[in-house]
GROMACS .gro file of C-alpha atoms in nm:
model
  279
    1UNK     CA    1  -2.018   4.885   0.236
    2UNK     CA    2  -2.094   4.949  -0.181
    3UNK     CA    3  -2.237   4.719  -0.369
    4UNK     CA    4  -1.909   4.612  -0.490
    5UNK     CA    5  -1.762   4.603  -0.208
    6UNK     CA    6  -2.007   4.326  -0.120
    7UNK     CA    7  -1.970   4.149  -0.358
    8UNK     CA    8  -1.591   4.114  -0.332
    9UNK     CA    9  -1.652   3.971   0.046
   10UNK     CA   10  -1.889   3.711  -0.083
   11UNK     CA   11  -1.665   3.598  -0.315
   12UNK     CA   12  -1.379   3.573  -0.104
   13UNK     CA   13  -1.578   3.409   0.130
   14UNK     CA   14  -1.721   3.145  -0.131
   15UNK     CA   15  -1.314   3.071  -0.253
   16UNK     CA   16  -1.204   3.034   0.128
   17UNK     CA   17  -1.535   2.816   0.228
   18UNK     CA   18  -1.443   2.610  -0.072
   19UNK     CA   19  -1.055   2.512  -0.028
   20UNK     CA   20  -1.141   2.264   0.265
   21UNK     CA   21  -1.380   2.079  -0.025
   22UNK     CA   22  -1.110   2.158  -0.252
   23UNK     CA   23  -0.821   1.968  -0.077
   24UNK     CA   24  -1.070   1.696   0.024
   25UNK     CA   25  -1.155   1.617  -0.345
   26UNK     CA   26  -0.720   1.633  -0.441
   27UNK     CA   27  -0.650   1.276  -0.620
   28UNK     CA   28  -0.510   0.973  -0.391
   29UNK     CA   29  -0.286   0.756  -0.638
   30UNK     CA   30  -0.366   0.427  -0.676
   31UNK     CA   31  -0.183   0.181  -0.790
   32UNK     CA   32  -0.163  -0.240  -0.850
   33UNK     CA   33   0.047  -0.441  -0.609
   34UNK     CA   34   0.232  -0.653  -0.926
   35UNK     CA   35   0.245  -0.944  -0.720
   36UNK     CA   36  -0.103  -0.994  -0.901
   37UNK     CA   37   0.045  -1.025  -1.244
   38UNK     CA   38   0.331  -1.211  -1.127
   39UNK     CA   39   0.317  -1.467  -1.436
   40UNK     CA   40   0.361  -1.182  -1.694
   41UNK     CA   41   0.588  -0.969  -1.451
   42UNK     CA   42   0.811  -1.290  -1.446
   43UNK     CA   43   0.832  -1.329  -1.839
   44UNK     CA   44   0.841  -0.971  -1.948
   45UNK     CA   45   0.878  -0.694  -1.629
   46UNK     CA   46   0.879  -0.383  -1.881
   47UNK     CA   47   0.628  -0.452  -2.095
   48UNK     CA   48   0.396  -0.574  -1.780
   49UNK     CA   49   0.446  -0.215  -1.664
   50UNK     CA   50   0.322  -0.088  -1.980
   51UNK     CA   51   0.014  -0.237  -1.975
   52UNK     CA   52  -0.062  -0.169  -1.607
   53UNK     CA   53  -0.003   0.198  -1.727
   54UNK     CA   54  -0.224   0.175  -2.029
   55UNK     CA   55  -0.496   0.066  -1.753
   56UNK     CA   56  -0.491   0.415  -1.602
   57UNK     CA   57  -0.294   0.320  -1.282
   58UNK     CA   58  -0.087   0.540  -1.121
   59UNK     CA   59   0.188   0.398  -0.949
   60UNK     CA   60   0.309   0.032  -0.916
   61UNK     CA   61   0.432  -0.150  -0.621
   62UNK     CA   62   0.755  -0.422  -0.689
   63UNK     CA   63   0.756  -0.725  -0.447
   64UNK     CA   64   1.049  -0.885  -0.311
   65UNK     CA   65   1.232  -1.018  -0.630
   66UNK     CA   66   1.382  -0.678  -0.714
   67UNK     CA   67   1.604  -0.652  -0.416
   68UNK     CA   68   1.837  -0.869  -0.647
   69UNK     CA   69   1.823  -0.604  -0.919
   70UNK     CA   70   2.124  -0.423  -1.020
   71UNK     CA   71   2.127  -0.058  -0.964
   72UNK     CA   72   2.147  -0.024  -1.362
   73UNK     CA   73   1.845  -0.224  -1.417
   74UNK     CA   74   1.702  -0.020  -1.156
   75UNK     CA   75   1.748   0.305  -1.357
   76UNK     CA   76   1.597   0.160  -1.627
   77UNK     CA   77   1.290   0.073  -1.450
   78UNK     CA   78   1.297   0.402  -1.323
   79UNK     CA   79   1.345   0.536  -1.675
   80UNK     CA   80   1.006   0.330  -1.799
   81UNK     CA   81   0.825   0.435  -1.534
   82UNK     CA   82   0.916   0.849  -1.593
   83UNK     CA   83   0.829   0.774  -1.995
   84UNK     CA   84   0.501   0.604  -1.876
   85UNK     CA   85   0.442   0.931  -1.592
   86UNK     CA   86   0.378   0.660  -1.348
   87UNK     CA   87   0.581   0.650  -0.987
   88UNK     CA   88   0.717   0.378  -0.752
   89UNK     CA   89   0.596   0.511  -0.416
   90UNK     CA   90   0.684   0.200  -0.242
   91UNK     CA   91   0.809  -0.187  -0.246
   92UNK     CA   92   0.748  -0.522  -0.114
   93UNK     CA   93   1.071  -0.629   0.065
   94UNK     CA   94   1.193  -0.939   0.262
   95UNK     CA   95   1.311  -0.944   0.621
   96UNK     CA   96   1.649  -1.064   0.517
   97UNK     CA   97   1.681  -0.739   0.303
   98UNK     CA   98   1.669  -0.510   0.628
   99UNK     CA   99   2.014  -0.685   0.807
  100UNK     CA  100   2.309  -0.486   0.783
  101UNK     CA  101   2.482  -0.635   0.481
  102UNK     CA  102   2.162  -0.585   0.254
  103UNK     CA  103   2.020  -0.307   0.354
  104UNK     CA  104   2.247  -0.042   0.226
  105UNK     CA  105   2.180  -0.192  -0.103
  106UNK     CA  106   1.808  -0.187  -0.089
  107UNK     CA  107   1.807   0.183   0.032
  108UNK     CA  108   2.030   0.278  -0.285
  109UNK     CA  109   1.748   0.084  -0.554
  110UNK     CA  110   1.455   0.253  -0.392
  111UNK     CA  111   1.642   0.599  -0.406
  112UNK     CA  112   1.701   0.486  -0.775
  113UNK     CA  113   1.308   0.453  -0.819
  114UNK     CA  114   1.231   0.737  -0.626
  115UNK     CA  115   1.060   0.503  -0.354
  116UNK     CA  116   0.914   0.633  -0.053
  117UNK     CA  117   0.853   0.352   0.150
  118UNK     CA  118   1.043   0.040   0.227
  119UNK     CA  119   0.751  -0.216   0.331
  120UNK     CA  120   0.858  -0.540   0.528
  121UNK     CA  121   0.635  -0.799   0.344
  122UNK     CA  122   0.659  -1.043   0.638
  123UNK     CA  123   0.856  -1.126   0.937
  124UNK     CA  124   0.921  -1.455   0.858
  125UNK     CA  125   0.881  -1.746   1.148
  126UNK     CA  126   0.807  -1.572   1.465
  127UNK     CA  127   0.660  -1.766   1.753
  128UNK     CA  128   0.609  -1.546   2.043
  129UNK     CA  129   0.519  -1.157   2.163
  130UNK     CA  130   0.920  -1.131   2.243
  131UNK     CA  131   0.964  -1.209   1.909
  132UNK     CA  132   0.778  -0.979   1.724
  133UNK     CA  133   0.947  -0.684   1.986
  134UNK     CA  134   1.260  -0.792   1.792
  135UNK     CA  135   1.111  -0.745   1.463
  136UNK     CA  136   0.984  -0.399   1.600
  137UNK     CA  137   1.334  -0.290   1.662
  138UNK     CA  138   1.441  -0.410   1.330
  139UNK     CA  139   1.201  -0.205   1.205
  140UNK     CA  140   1.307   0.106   1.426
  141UNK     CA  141   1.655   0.033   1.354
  142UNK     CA  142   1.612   0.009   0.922
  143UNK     CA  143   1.397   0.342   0.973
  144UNK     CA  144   1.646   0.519   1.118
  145UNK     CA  145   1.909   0.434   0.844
  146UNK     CA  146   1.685   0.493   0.519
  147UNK     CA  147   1.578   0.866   0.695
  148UNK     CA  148   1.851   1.041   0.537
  149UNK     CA  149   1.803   0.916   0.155
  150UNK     CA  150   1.457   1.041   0.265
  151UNK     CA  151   1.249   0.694   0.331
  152UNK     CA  152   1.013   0.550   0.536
  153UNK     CA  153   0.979   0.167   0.639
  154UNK     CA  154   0.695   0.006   0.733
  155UNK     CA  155   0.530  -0.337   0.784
  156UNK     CA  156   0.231  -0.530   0.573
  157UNK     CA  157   0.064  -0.710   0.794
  158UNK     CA  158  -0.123  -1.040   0.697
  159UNK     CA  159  -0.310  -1.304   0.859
  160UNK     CA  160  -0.101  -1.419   1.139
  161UNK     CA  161  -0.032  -1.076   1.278
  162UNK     CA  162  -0.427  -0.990   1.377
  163UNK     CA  163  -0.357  -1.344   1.534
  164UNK     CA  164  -0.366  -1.290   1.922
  165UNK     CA  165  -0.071  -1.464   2.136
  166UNK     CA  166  -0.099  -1.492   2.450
  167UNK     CA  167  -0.426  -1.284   2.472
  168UNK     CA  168  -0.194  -1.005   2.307
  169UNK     CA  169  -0.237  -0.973   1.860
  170UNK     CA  170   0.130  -0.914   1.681
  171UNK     CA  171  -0.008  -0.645   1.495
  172UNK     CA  172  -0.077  -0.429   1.834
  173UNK     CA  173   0.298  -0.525   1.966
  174UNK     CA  174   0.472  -0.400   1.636
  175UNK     CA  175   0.229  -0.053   1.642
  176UNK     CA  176   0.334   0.012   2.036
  177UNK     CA  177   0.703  -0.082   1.966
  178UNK     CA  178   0.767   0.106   1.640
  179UNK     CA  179   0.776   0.512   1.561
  180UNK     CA  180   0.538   0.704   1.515
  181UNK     CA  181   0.707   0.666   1.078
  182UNK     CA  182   0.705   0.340   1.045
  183UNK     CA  183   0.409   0.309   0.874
  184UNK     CA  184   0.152   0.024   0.907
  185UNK     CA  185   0.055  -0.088   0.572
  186UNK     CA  186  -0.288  -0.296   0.567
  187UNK     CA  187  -0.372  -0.607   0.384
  188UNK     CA  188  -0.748  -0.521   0.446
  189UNK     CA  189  -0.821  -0.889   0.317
  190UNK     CA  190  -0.632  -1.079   0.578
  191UNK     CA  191  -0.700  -0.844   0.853
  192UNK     CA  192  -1.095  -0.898   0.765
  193UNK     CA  193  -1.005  -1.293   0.743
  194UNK     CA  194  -0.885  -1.292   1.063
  195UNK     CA  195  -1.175  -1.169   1.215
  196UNK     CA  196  -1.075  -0.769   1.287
  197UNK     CA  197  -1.236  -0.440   1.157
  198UNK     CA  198  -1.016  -0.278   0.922
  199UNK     CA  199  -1.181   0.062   1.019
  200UNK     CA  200  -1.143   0.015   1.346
  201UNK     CA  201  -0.800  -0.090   1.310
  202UNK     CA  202  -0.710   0.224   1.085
  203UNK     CA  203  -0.911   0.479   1.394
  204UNK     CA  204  -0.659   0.322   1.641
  205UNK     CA  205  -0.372   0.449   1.456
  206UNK     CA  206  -0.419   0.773   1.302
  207UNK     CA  207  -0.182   0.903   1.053
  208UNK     CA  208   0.032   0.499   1.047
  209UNK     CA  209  -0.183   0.393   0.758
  210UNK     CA  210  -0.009   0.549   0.485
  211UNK     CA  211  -0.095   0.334   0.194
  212UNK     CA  212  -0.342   0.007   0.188
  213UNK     CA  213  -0.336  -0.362  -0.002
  214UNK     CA  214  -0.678  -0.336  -0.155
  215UNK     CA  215  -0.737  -0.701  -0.148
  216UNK     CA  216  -1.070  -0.837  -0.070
  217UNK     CA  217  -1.215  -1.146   0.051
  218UNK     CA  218  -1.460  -1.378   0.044
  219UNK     CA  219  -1.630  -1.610   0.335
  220UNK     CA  220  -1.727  -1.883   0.034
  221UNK     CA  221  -1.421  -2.122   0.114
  222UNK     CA  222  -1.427  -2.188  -0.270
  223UNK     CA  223  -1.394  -1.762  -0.361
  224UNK     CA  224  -1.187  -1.644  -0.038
  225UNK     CA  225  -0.889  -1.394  -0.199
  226UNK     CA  226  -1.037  -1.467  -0.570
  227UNK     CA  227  -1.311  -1.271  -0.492
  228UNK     CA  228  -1.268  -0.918  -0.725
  229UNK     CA  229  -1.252  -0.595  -0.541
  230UNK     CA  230  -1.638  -0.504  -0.396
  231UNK     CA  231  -1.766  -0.880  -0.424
  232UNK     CA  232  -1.645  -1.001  -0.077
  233UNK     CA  233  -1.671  -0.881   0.267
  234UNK     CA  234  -1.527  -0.525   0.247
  235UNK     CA  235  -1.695  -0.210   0.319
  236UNK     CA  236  -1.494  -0.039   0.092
  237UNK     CA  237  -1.653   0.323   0.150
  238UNK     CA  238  -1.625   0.294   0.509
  239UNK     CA  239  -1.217   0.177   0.460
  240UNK     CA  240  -1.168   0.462   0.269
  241UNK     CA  241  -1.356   0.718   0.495
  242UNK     CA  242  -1.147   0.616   0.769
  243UNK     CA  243  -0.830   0.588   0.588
  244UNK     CA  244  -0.880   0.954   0.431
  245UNK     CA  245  -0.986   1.105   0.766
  246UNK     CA  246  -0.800   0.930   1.010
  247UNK     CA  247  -0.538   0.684   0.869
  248UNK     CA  248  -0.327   0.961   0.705
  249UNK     CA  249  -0.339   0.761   0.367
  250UNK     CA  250  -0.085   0.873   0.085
  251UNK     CA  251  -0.199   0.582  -0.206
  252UNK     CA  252  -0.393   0.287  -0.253
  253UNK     CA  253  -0.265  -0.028  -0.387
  254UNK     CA  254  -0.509  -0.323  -0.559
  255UNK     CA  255  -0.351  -0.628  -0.472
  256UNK     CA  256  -0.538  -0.976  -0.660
  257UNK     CA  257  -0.393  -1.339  -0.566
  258UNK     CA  258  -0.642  -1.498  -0.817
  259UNK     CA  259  -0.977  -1.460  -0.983
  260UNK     CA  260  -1.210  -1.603  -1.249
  261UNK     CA  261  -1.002  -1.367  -1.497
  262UNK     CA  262  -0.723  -1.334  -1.620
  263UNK     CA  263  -0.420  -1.127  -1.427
  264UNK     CA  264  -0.465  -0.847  -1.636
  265UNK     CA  265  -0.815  -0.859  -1.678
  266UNK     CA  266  -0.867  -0.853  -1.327
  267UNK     CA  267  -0.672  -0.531  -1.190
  268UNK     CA  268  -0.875  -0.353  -1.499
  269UNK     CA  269  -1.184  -0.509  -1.360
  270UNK     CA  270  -1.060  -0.419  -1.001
  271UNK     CA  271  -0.939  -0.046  -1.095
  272UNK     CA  272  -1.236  -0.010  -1.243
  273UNK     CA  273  -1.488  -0.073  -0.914
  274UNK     CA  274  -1.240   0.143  -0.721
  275UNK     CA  275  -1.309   0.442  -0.942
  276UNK     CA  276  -1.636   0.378  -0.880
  277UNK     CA  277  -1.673   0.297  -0.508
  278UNK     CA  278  -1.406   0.561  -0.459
  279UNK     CA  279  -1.499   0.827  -0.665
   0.00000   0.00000   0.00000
């Protein structure tokens, strides 16, 4: 081998040794739940979304209000949003949005906003294990219907789900009952709350945990959800360890009920300790 020669193989080498640290290191989106500037969101959407964007976030998630949107106010949203170079990866939907009569109509405003992800925000009223094998076959069924305008549905889980009935939580019934793409988003804050490891959660279903509520929480009864991302109970490093190894995560989402500051002030603050927890 000449000298050159060996120095070609040790660079090739290097460049091949260093794509698995390369793809490891490619940027996860993150983006703010709006729910937390609901207020402003409420008085003004479009110039809300501009100043989430001047923040630095990179996507934004709309909660269940917009299903009453027309598709024209959808493409202007979606117009905003392409001027801003921010995306709409998923939204916050009601249960009544996924019967027949509404659902065709949801499907066509999250094609409008280029949406991946169709996220059941909550079940509503559901009292037993039977019941929440129903909503799993809602969920099933919706999936199967948004696959070919190329969208996923999923469920956000809160408190009541990591709730056991019957010795048996919700949560675990909807993740045995639904496909493999219906993803599980997690509301780490209520799934800490009600006493379960989000990491552990997020090992037992590798690749469902496509995107994540980054909402934390506090054991002082007088902080609980007001508590800014990193102050509560979290182990934010571990969370997104798992989620990037295991949980097959595609974006993060900071989600804030409340805090000390105002709305705005507190998704900066929030993004801000993400960036830095994160890296």
């Amino acid at each position: 081998m000449t000298y050159q020669e060996s120095i070609s193989r040790r660079a090739l080498l290097s460049t091949l040794a260093a794509a698995p640290l390369a793809a490891a290191r490619k940027k996860i989106p993150v983006g703010v739940e709006l729910y937390s500037v609901r207020d402003q969101l409420k008085q003004d959407l479009m110039g809300t979304v501009r100043q989430v964007a001047k923040l630095g976030y990179d996507c934004v998630e709309f909660y269940s209000p917009y299903t009453e949107w027309t598709t024209a106010y959808a493409r202007e949203v979606r117009k905003l949003l392409d001027d801003l170079g921010m995306k709409n990866l998923s939204n916050h939907t009601g249960s009544r949005s996924f019967s027949p009569e509404n659902l065709g109509h949801v499907i066509e405003l999250n094609q409008i906003m280029g949406s991946r992800f169709i996220i059941m925000s909550s079940a509503g009223r559901v009292t037993d294990l039977d019941g929440w094998k129903k909503v799993a076959e809602t969920l099933n069924e919706a999936g199967a219907k948004m696959k070919s305008a190329g969208i996923r549905t999923g469920f956000h889980n809160h408190q009541t789900e990591f709730k056991p009935i019957d010795g048996t939580r919700p949560i675990d019934v909807l993740a045995k009952n639904t496909g493999k793409d219906v993803t599980l988003q997690l509301d780490v804050g209520t799934c800490i709350e009600a006493g379960s490891d989000p990491v552990v959660w997020i090992n037992q279903n590798p690749g469902r945990i496509t995107s994540m509520h980054c909402k934390e929480w506090s054991r002082d009864p007088a902080v609980g959800y007001k508590a800014l991302l990193g102050e509560g109970e979290a182990q934010w490093k571990k969370i997104f360890a798992a989620a990037e190894k295991t949980g097959g995560i595609e974006f993060y989402l900071v989600e804030q009920e409340g805090s000390r500051f105002e709305p705005m002030d507190t998704i900066d603050r929030c993004l801000k300790t993400f960036r830095k927890v994160h890296g």
